[in-house]
Coordinates of N, CA and C in Angstrom, one line a residue:
M1 N 0.3 18.8 -59.9 CA 0.8 17.5 -59.4 C -0.3 16.5 -59.1
A2 N -1.5 16.9 -59.4 CA -2.6 16.0 -59.2 C -2.8 14.9 -60.3
T3 N -3.5 13.9 -60.0 CA -3.8 12.9 -61.0 C -5.1 13.4 -61.7
I4 N -4.9 13.9 -62.9 CA -6.0 14.4 -63.7 C -6.0 13.7 -65.0
S5 N -7.1 14.0 -65.8 CA -7.2 13.4 -67.1 C -6.1 14.0 -68.0
V6 N -5.8 13.2 -69.0 CA -4.9 13.6 -70.1 C -5.5 14.8 -70.8
A7 N -6.8 14.7 -71.1 CA -7.5 15.8 -71.8 C -7.5 17.1 -71.0
L8 N -7.7 17.0 -69.6 CA -7.6 18.2 -68.8 C -6.2 18.8 -68.8
A9 N -5.2 17.9 -68.8 CA -3.8 18.4 -68.8 C -3.5 19.2 -70.1
E10 N -4.0 18.6 -71.2 CA -3.9 19.3 -72.5 C -4.6 20.7 -72.5
E11 N -5.8 20.7 -71.9 CA -6.5 22.0 -71.8 C -5.8 23.0 -71.0
L12 N -5.2 22.5 -69.9 CA -4.4 23.5 -69.0 C -3.2 24.0 -69.7
A13 N -2.5 23.1 -70.4 CA -1.3 23.5 -71.2 C -1.6 24.5 -72.2
T14 N -2.7 24.3 -72.9 CA -3.2 25.3 -73.9 C -3.6 26.6 -73.3
A15 N -4.3 26.6 -72.2 CA -4.7 27.8 -71.5 C -3.5 28.6 -71.0
H16 N -2.5 27.9 -70.5 CA -1.3 28.6 -70.0 C -0.6 29.2 -71.2
A17 N -0.4 28.4 -72.2 CA 0.4 28.9 -73.4 C -0.3 30.1 -74.0
S18 N -1.6 30.2 -74.0 CA -2.3 31.3 -74.6 C -2.0 32.6 -73.8
R19 N -1.5 32.5 -72.6 CA -1.2 33.6 -71.7 C 0.3 33.8 -71.6
G20 N 1.1 33.0 -72.3 CA 2.5 33.1 -72.3 C 3.1 32.6 -71.0
V21 N 2.4 31.6 -70.4 CA 2.9 31.0 -69.2 C 3.2 29.5 -69.4
D22 N 4.4 29.1 -69.0 CA 4.7 27.6 -69.1 C 3.8 26.8 -68.1
Y23 N 3.5 25.6 -68.5 CA 2.8 24.7 -67.7 C 3.6 23.4 -67.6
V24 N 3.8 23.0 -66.3 CA 4.5 21.7 -66.1 C 3.5 20.8 -65.4
A25 N 3.3 19.6 -65.9 CA 2.5 18.6 -65.2 C 3.5 17.7 -64.5
A26 N 3.2 17.5 -63.2 CA 4.2 16.7 -62.4 C 3.4 15.8 -61.4
P27 N 2.6 14.8 -61.9 CA 1.9 13.9 -61.0 C 3.0 13.1 -60.3
V28 N 2.6 12.6 -59.1 CA 3.5 11.8 -58.3 C 3.0 10.4 -58.1
L29 N 4.0 9.5 -57.9 CA 3.7 8.1 -57.5 C 4.2 7.9 -56.1
G30 N 3.3 7.5 -55.2 CA 3.6 7.2 -53.8 C 2.4 7.7 -53.0
R31 N 2.2 6.9 -51.9 CA 1.1 7.1 -51.0 C 1.5 8.2 -50.0
P32 N 0.6 8.6 -49.1 CA 1.0 9.7 -48.1 C 2.2 9.4 -47.3
D33 N 2.4 8.1 -46.9 CA 3.5 7.7 -46.1 C 4.8 8.0 -46.9
V34 N 4.8 7.7 -48.2 CA 6.0 7.9 -49.0 C 6.2 9.4 -49.2
A35 N 5.1 10.2 -49.3 CA 5.3 11.7 -49.4 C 5.9 12.2 -48.1
A36 N 5.4 11.8 -47.0 CA 5.9 12.3 -45.7 C 7.4 12.0 -45.5
A37 N 7.9 10.9 -46.2 CA 9.3 10.6 -46.1 C 10.1 11.3 -47.2
G38 N 9.5 12.1 -48.0 CA 10.2 12.8 -49.1 C 10.7 11.9 -50.2
K39 N 10.0 10.8 -50.4 CA 10.4 9.7 -51.3 C 9.5 9.5 -52.5
L40 N 8.7 10.5 -52.9 CA 7.9 10.4 -54.0 C 8.7 10.2 -55.3
T41 N 8.0 9.6 -56.3 CA 8.6 9.6 -57.6 C 7.7 10.6 -58.4
I42 N 8.4 11.5 -59.0 CA 7.7 12.6 -59.7 C 7.9 12.4 -61.2
V43 N 6.8 12.5 -61.9 CA 6.8 12.3 -63.4 C 6.5 13.7 -64.0
A44 N 7.5 14.3 -64.6 CA 7.3 15.7 -65.1 C 7.3 15.8 -66.6
G45 N 6.3 16.6 -67.1 CA 6.2 16.8 -68.5 C 6.0 18.3 -68.7
G46 N 6.7 18.8 -69.7 CA 6.6 20.2 -70.1 C 7.9 20.7 -70.6
P47 N 8.0 22.0 -70.9 CA 9.3 22.5 -71.4 C 10.5 22.3 -70.4
A48 N 11.6 21.9 -70.9 CA 12.7 21.6 -70.1 C 13.1 22.7 -69.2
E49 N 13.1 24.0 -69.7 CA 13.5 25.1 -68.9 C 12.5 25.4 -67.8
A50 N 11.3 25.1 -68.0 CA 10.2 25.3 -67.0 C 10.4 24.2 -65.9
I51 N 10.7 23.0 -66.3 CA 11.0 22.0 -65.3 C 12.2 22.3 -64.5
D52 N 13.2 22.9 -65.1 CA 14.4 23.3 -64.4 C 14.1 24.3 -63.3
R53 N 13.2 25.2 -63.6 CA 12.8 26.2 -62.6 C 12.1 25.6 -61.4
V54 N 11.4 24.6 -61.6 CA 10.6 24.0 -60.4 C 11.3 22.8 -59.8
Q55 N 12.4 22.4 -60.4 CA 13.1 21.2 -59.9 C 13.5 21.2 -58.4
P56 N 13.9 22.4 -57.9 CA 14.1 22.4 -56.4 C 13.0 22.0 -55.6
V57 N 11.7 22.3 -56.0 CA 10.6 21.9 -55.3 C 10.5 20.4 -55.4
F58 N 10.7 19.8 -56.6 CA 10.6 18.4 -56.7 C 11.7 17.7 -55.9
D59 N 12.9 18.3 -55.8 CA 13.9 17.7 -55.0 C 13.6 17.6 -53.5
A60 N 12.8 18.6 -53.1 CA 12.4 18.6 -51.7 C 11.4 17.5 -51.3
I61 N 10.6 17.1 -52.2 CA 9.5 16.2 -51.9 C 9.7 14.8 -52.5
G62 N 10.7 14.6 -53.4 CA 10.8 13.4 -54.1 C 12.2 12.8 -54.1
Q63 N 12.2 11.5 -54.4 CA 13.5 10.9 -54.5 C 14.1 10.9 -55.9
K64 N 13.2 11.0 -56.9 CA 13.6 11.1 -58.3 C 12.5 11.8 -59.1
T65 N 13.0 12.6 -60.1 CA 12.1 13.2 -61.0 C 12.4 12.6 -62.4
W66 N 11.4 12.0 -63.0 CA 11.5 11.5 -64.4 C 10.9 12.5 -65.3
R67 N 11.7 13.0 -66.2 CA 11.3 14.0 -67.2 C 10.8 13.2 -68.4
I68 N 9.5 13.4 -68.7 CA 8.8 12.6 -69.7 C 8.3 13.6 -70.8
G69 N 9.1 13.9 -71.7 CA 8.6 14.7 -72.9 C 8.4 16.2 -72.6
S70 N 8.2 16.9 -73.7 CA 8.0 18.3 -73.6 C 6.5 18.7 -73.5
L71 N 5.6 17.8 -73.7 CA 4.2 18.0 -73.6 C 3.7 17.6 -72.2
P72 N 3.2 18.6 -71.4 CA 2.8 18.3 -70.0 C 1.9 17.0 -69.9
Q73 N 0.9 16.9 -70.8 CA 0.0 15.7 -70.7 C 0.7 14.4 -70.8
Q74 N 1.9 14.3 -71.3 CA 2.6 13.0 -71.4 C 2.9 12.5 -70.0
A75 N 3.1 13.4 -69.0 CA 3.3 13.0 -67.6 C 2.0 12.4 -67.1
N76 N 0.9 12.9 -67.5 CA -0.4 12.4 -67.0 C -0.7 11.1 -67.6
V77 N -0.3 10.8 -68.8 CA -0.4 9.5 -69.4 C 0.3 8.4 -68.6
I78 N 1.6 8.8 -68.2 CA 2.4 7.9 -67.4 C 1.7 7.6 -66.1
K79 N 1.2 8.6 -65.4 CA 0.5 8.5 -64.1 C -0.7 7.6 -64.2
V80 N -1.6 7.9 -65.1 CA -2.8 7.0 -65.2 C -2.5 5.6 -65.6
A81 N -1.5 5.4 -66.4 CA -1.1 4.1 -66.8 C -0.5 3.3 -65.6
A82 N 0.3 4.0 -64.8 CA 0.8 3.4 -63.6 C -0.3 3.0 -62.6
N83 N -1.3 3.9 -62.4 CA -2.3 3.6 -61.5 C -3.2 2.5 -62.0
F84 N -3.4 2.4 -63.3 CA -4.1 1.2 -63.9 C -3.3 0.0 -63.6
M85 N -2.0 0.0 -63.7 CA -1.2 -1.2 -63.4 C -1.3 -1.6 -61.9
L86 N -1.4 -0.6 -61.0 CA -1.6 -0.8 -59.6 C -2.9 -1.5 -59.4
G87 N -3.9 -0.9 -60.0 CA -5.3 -1.5 -59.8 C -5.3 -3.0 -60.3
A88 N -4.6 -3.3 -61.4 CA -4.6 -4.6 -61.9 C -3.9 -5.5 -61.0
A89 N -2.8 -5.1 -60.4 CA -2.0 -5.9 -59.4 C -2.9 -6.2 -58.2
V90 N -3.5 -5.2 -57.6 CA -4.3 -5.4 -56.4 C -5.5 -6.3 -56.7
E91 N -6.1 -6.1 -57.9 CA -7.3 -7.0 -58.3 C -6.8 -8.4 -58.3
T92 N -5.7 -8.7 -59.0 CA -5.2 -10.1 -59.1 C -4.8 -10.6 -57.7
L93 N -4.2 -9.8 -56.9 CA -3.9 -10.2 -55.5 C -5.1 -10.7 -54.8
G94 N -6.2 -9.9 -54.9 CA -7.5 -10.2 -54.2 C -8.0 -11.5 -54.8
E95 N -8.0 -11.7 -56.1 CA -8.5 -12.9 -56.7 C -7.7 -14.1 -56.3
A96 N -6.4 -14.0 -56.3 CA -5.5 -15.1 -55.9 C -5.7 -15.4 -54.5
A97 N -5.9 -14.4 -53.6 CA -6.1 -14.7 -52.2 C -7.4 -15.5 -52.0
A98 N -8.4 -15.1 -52.8 CA -9.7 -15.8 -52.7 C -9.5 -17.3 -53.1
L99 N -8.7 -17.5 -54.1 CA -8.4 -18.8 -54.6 C -7.7 -19.7 -53.6
V100 N -6.6 -19.2 -53.0 CA -5.9 -20.0 -52.0 C -6.6 -20.2 -50.8
S101 N -7.4 -19.2 -50.3 CA -8.2 -19.4 -49.1 C -9.3 -20.4 -49.4
G102 N -9.8 -20.5 -50.6 CA -10.8 -21.5 -50.9 C -10.3 -22.9 -50.8
H103 N -9.0 -23.0 -50.9 CA -8.4 -24.4 -50.8 C -7.9 -24.6 -49.4
G104 N -8.3 -23.7 -48.4 CA -7.9 -23.9 -47.1 C -6.5 -23.4 -46.7
L105 N -5.9 -22.7 -47.6 CA -4.5 -22.2 -47.3 C -4.5 -20.8 -46.7
A106 N -3.5 -20.5 -45.9 CA -3.4 -19.1 -45.3 C -2.9 -18.2 -46.4
I107 N -3.6 -17.1 -46.5 CA -3.2 -16.0 -47.5 C -1.8 -15.5 -47.2
Q108 N -1.4 -15.4 -45.9 CA -0.1 -14.9 -45.6 C 1.0 -15.9 -46.1
D109 N 0.7 -17.2 -46.1 CA 1.7 -18.2 -46.6 C 1.9 -18.0 -48.1
F110 N 0.8 -17.7 -48.8 CA 0.8 -17.5 -50.2 C 1.7 -16.2 -50.5
L111 N 1.4 -15.1 -49.7 CA 2.2 -13.9 -49.9 C 3.7 -14.1 -49.6
D112 N 4.0 -14.9 -48.6 CA 5.4 -15.1 -48.3 C 6.1 -15.7 -49.4
V113 N 5.4 -16.7 -50.1 CA 6.0 -17.3 -51.3 C 6.2 -16.4 -52.4
I114 N 5.2 -15.6 -52.8 CA 5.3 -14.8 -54.0 C 6.1 -13.6 -53.8
T115 N 6.1 -13.0 -52.6 CA 6.9 -11.7 -52.4 C 8.4 -12.0 -52.2
S116 N 8.7 -13.3 -51.9 CA 10.1 -13.6 -51.7 C 10.8 -14.0 -53.0
G117 N 10.0 -14.2 -54.0 CA 10.5 -14.7 -55.3 C 10.0 -13.8 -56.5
I118 N 8.9 -14.3 -57.1 CA 8.6 -13.7 -58.4 C 7.9 -12.3 -58.3
F119 N 7.3 -11.9 -57.2 CA 6.7 -10.6 -57.1 C 7.1 -9.8 -55.8
P120 N 8.4 -9.5 -55.7 CA 8.9 -8.7 -54.6 C 8.4 -7.3 -54.8
G121 N 8.4 -6.5 -53.7 CA 8.2 -5.1 -53.9 C 7.0 -4.6 -53.0
P122 N 6.9 -3.3 -52.9 CA 5.9 -2.7 -52.0 C 4.4 -3.0 -52.4
V123 N 4.1 -3.1 -53.7 CA 2.7 -3.3 -54.1 C 2.2 -4.6 -53.6
Y124 N 2.9 -5.7 -53.9 CA 2.4 -7.0 -53.5 C 2.6 -7.3 -52.0
A125 N 3.7 -6.8 -51.5 CA 3.9 -7.0 -50.0 C 2.9 -6.1 -49.2
G126 N 2.8 -4.9 -49.6 CA 1.9 -3.9 -48.8 C 0.5 -4.2 -49.0
Y127 N 0.0 -4.2 -50.2 CA -1.4 -4.4 -50.4 C -1.8 -5.9 -50.1
G128 N -0.9 -6.8 -50.3 CA -1.1 -8.2 -50.0 C -1.3 -8.4 -48.5
K129 N -0.5 -7.7 -47.7 CA -0.6 -7.8 -46.2 C -2.0 -7.3 -45.8
M130 N -2.4 -6.2 -46.4 CA -3.8 -5.7 -46.0 C -4.9 -6.7 -46.3
I131 N -4.7 -7.3 -47.5 CA -5.7 -8.3 -47.9 C -5.7 -9.5 -47.0
A132 N -4.5 -10.0 -46.7 CA -4.3 -11.2 -45.8 C -4.9 -10.9 -44.4
D133 N -4.7 -9.6 -43.9 CA -5.2 -9.3 -42.6 C -6.6 -8.8 -42.6
N134 N -7.2 -8.7 -43.8 CA -8.6 -8.2 -44.0 C -8.7 -6.9 -43.3
R135 N -7.7 -6.0 -43.5 CA -7.6 -4.7 -42.9 C -7.6 -3.6 -44.0
Y136 N -8.6 -2.8 -44.1 CA -8.7 -1.9 -45.1 C -8.8 -0.4 -44.6
E137 N -8.6 -0.3 -43.3 CA -8.6 1.1 -42.7 C -7.5 1.1 -41.7
P138 N -6.8 2.3 -41.6 CA -7.1 3.5 -42.3 C -6.6 3.4 -43.8
A139 N -7.3 4.0 -44.6 CA -7.0 4.0 -46.1 C -5.8 4.9 -46.4
L140 N -4.8 4.3 -47.0 CA -3.7 5.1 -47.5 C -4.0 5.6 -49.0
F141 N -4.8 4.8 -49.7 CA -5.3 5.2 -51.0 C -6.7 4.7 -51.1
K142 N -7.7 5.6 -51.1 CA -9.1 5.2 -51.0 C -9.6 4.6 -52.3
A143 N -10.5 3.6 -52.1 CA -11.1 2.9 -53.3 C -11.7 3.8 -54.2
R144 N -12.4 4.9 -53.7 CA -13.1 5.8 -54.6 C -12.1 6.6 -55.5
L145 N -10.9 6.8 -54.9 CA -9.9 7.5 -55.7 C -9.3 6.6 -56.8
G146 N -9.2 5.3 -56.4 CA -8.8 4.3 -57.4 C -9.7 4.2 -58.5
L147 N -11.0 4.3 -58.2 CA -12.1 4.2 -59.3 C -11.9 5.5 -60.2
K148 N -11.7 6.6 -59.6 CA -11.5 7.8 -60.4 C -10.3 7.6 -61.4
D149 N -9.2 7.1 -60.9 CA -8.0 6.9 -61.7 C -8.2 5.8 -62.8
L150 N -8.9 4.8 -62.5 CA -9.2 3.8 -63.5 C -10.1 4.4 -64.6
R151 N -11.0 5.2 -64.2 CA -11.8 5.9 -65.3 C -10.9 6.8 -66.1
L152 N -10.0 7.5 -65.5 CA -9.0 8.3 -66.2 C -8.2 7.5 -67.2
A153 N -7.8 6.3 -66.8 CA -7.0 5.5 -67.7 C -7.9 5.0 -68.9
L154 N -9.1 4.7 -68.6 CA -10.0 4.2 -69.7 C -10.3 5.3 -70.6
A155 N -10.5 6.6 -70.1 CA -10.7 7.7 -71.0 C -9.5 8.0 -71.9
A156 N -8.3 7.9 -71.3 CA -7.0 8.1 -72.1 C -6.9 7.0 -73.1
A157 N -7.3 5.8 -72.8 CA -7.2 4.7 -73.8 C -8.2 4.9 -74.9
D158 N -9.4 5.3 -74.5 CA -10.4 5.6 -75.5 C -10.0 6.7 -76.5
A159 N -9.3 7.7 -76.0 CA -8.9 8.8 -76.9 C -7.9 8.3 -78.0
V160 N -7.2 7.2 -77.8 CA -6.3 6.7 -78.8 C -6.6 5.3 -79.2
T161 N -7.9 5.0 -79.1 CA -8.4 3.7 -79.5 C -7.6 2.5 -79.1
T162 N -7.4 2.5 -77.8 CA -6.6 1.4 -77.2 C -7.5 0.6 -76.2
P163 N -7.8 -0.6 -76.4 CA -8.6 -1.4 -75.5 C -7.8 -1.7 -74.2
L164 N -8.5 -1.6 -73.1 CA -7.9 -1.9 -71.8 C -8.9 -2.8 -71.1
P165 N -9.0 -4.1 -71.5 CA -10.1 -4.9 -70.9 C -9.8 -5.2 -69.4
I166 N -8.6 -5.3 -68.9 CA -8.3 -5.5 -67.5 C -8.8 -4.3 -66.7
A167 N -8.6 -3.1 -67.3 CA -9.0 -1.8 -66.6 C -10.5 -1.8 -66.4
S168 N -11.2 -2.4 -67.3 CA -12.7 -2.4 -67.2 C -13.1 -3.4 -66.0
V169 N -12.4 -4.5 -65.9 CA -12.6 -5.4 -64.8 C -12.4 -4.8 -63.4
V170 N -11.2 -4.1 -63.3 CA -10.9 -3.4 -62.1 C -11.9 -2.3 -61.8
R171 N -12.3 -1.5 -62.8 CA -13.3 -0.5 -62.6 C -14.5 -1.1 -62.0
D172 N -15.0 -2.2 -62.6 CA -16.2 -2.8 -62.1 C -16.1 -3.4 -60.7
S173 N -14.9 -3.9 -60.3 CA -14.7 -4.3 -59.0 C -14.7 -3.2 -58.0
L174 N -14.2 -2.0 -58.4 CA -14.2 -0.9 -57.5 C -15.6 -0.3 -57.4
I175 N -16.4 -0.4 -58.5 CA -17.8 0.0 -58.4 C -18.5 -0.9 -57.4
D176 N -18.2 -2.2 -57.4 CA -18.8 -3.2 -56.5 C -18.4 -2.8 -55.1
A177 N -17.2 -2.4 -54.8 CA -16.8 -2.0 -53.5 C -17.5 -0.8 -53.0
I178 N -17.7 0.2 -53.9 CA -18.4 1.4 -53.5 C -19.8 1.2 -53.3
A179 N -20.4 0.3 -54.1 CA -21.8 -0.1 -54.0 C -22.1 -0.7 -52.6
H180 N -21.1 -1.4 -52.1 CA -21.2 -2.0 -50.8 C -20.7 -1.1 -49.6
G181 N -20.6 0.2 -49.9 CA -20.2 1.1 -48.9 C -18.8 1.2 -48.5
D182 N -17.9 0.7 -49.4 CA -16.5 0.6 -49.0 C -15.6 1.6 -49.8
G183 N -16.2 2.7 -50.3 CA -15.4 3.7 -51.1 C -14.4 4.4 -50.3
E184 N -14.5 4.5 -49.0 CA -13.6 5.2 -48.2 C -12.5 4.3 -47.7
K185 N -12.6 3.0 -47.9 CA -11.6 2.0 -47.5 C -10.5 2.0 -48.5
D186 N -9.4 1.4 -48.1 CA -8.2 1.3 -48.9 C -8.5 0.6 -50.2
F187 N -7.7 0.9 -51.2 CA -7.7 0.3 -52.5 C -7.6 -1.3 -52.4
A188 N -7.0 -1.7 -51.3 CA -6.8 -3.2 -51.1 C -8.2 -3.8 -50.8
V189 N -9.2 -3.1 -50.6 CA -10.6 -3.6 -50.4 C -11.0 -4.5 -51.6
L190 N -10.3 -4.4 -52.7 CA -10.5 -5.3 -53.9 C -10.4 -6.7 -53.4
G191 N -9.6 -7.0 -52.4 CA -9.5 -8.4 -51.9 C -10.8 -8.8 -51.2
Q192 N -11.5 -7.9 -50.6 CA -12.8 -8.2 -50.0 C -13.8 -8.4 -51.1
V193 N -13.7 -7.6 -52.2 CA -14.6 -7.8 -53.3 C -14.5 -9.2 -53.9
A194 N -13.2 -9.6 -54.1 CA -12.9 -11.0 -54.7 C -13.4 -12.1 -53.7
A195 N -13.2 -11.9 -52.4 CA -13.7 -12.9 -51.5 C -15.2 -13.0 -51.5
R196 N -15.9 -11.8 -51.6 CA -17.3 -11.8 -51.6 C -17.9 -12.5 -52.8
R197 N -17.2 -12.3 -54.0 CA -17.6 -12.9 -55.2 C -17.5 -14.5 -55.1
A198 N -16.5 -14.9 -54.3 CA -16.3 -16.3 -54.1 C -17.1 -16.9 -53.0
G199 N -18.0 -16.1 -52.4 CA -18.9 -16.5 -51.3 C -18.2 -16.7 -50.0
R200 N -17.1 -15.9 -49.8 CA -16.4 -16.0 -48.5 C -16.4 -14.6 -47.9

């Protein structure tokens, strides 16, 4: 259920198959607060009958299980792609916040406008609020883990010759955060990175 590379998931599936054991990859979407509420989204890949056997566990911790193909690693592709999108969203939030604050506007006013219309939902509202409040601790998803996930997405893309230029930008911003000692802070620290680049 961990966020691992697509290549490692393939390796684990092969190793299990060689011993006659089914392998199910089931990475989750959701931060610790979502997990505590039993509301995780579970992305499961593997033989259908194997997923059936472990479905009661998924039902206990998640709100929905998405069955994604018979190959376990397919679930890991979905997970790293989703975390790439999360990184891209938080990066653009940080950059947009730096833009509006540079023009003397309150970041919270900007967030109120975008989250009530074109960008509703927990990513923009939750991470946006952390950026607006310049509050990156306690971390619900640490920047260093975000960097690991962006690197996993880039490796998965490289394996199928798929350019992800935005992922490279987000990776570099996370490296910047870690270089400034912010690896243990929340992923939202990308807002601080954008502000620093803007001289604020």
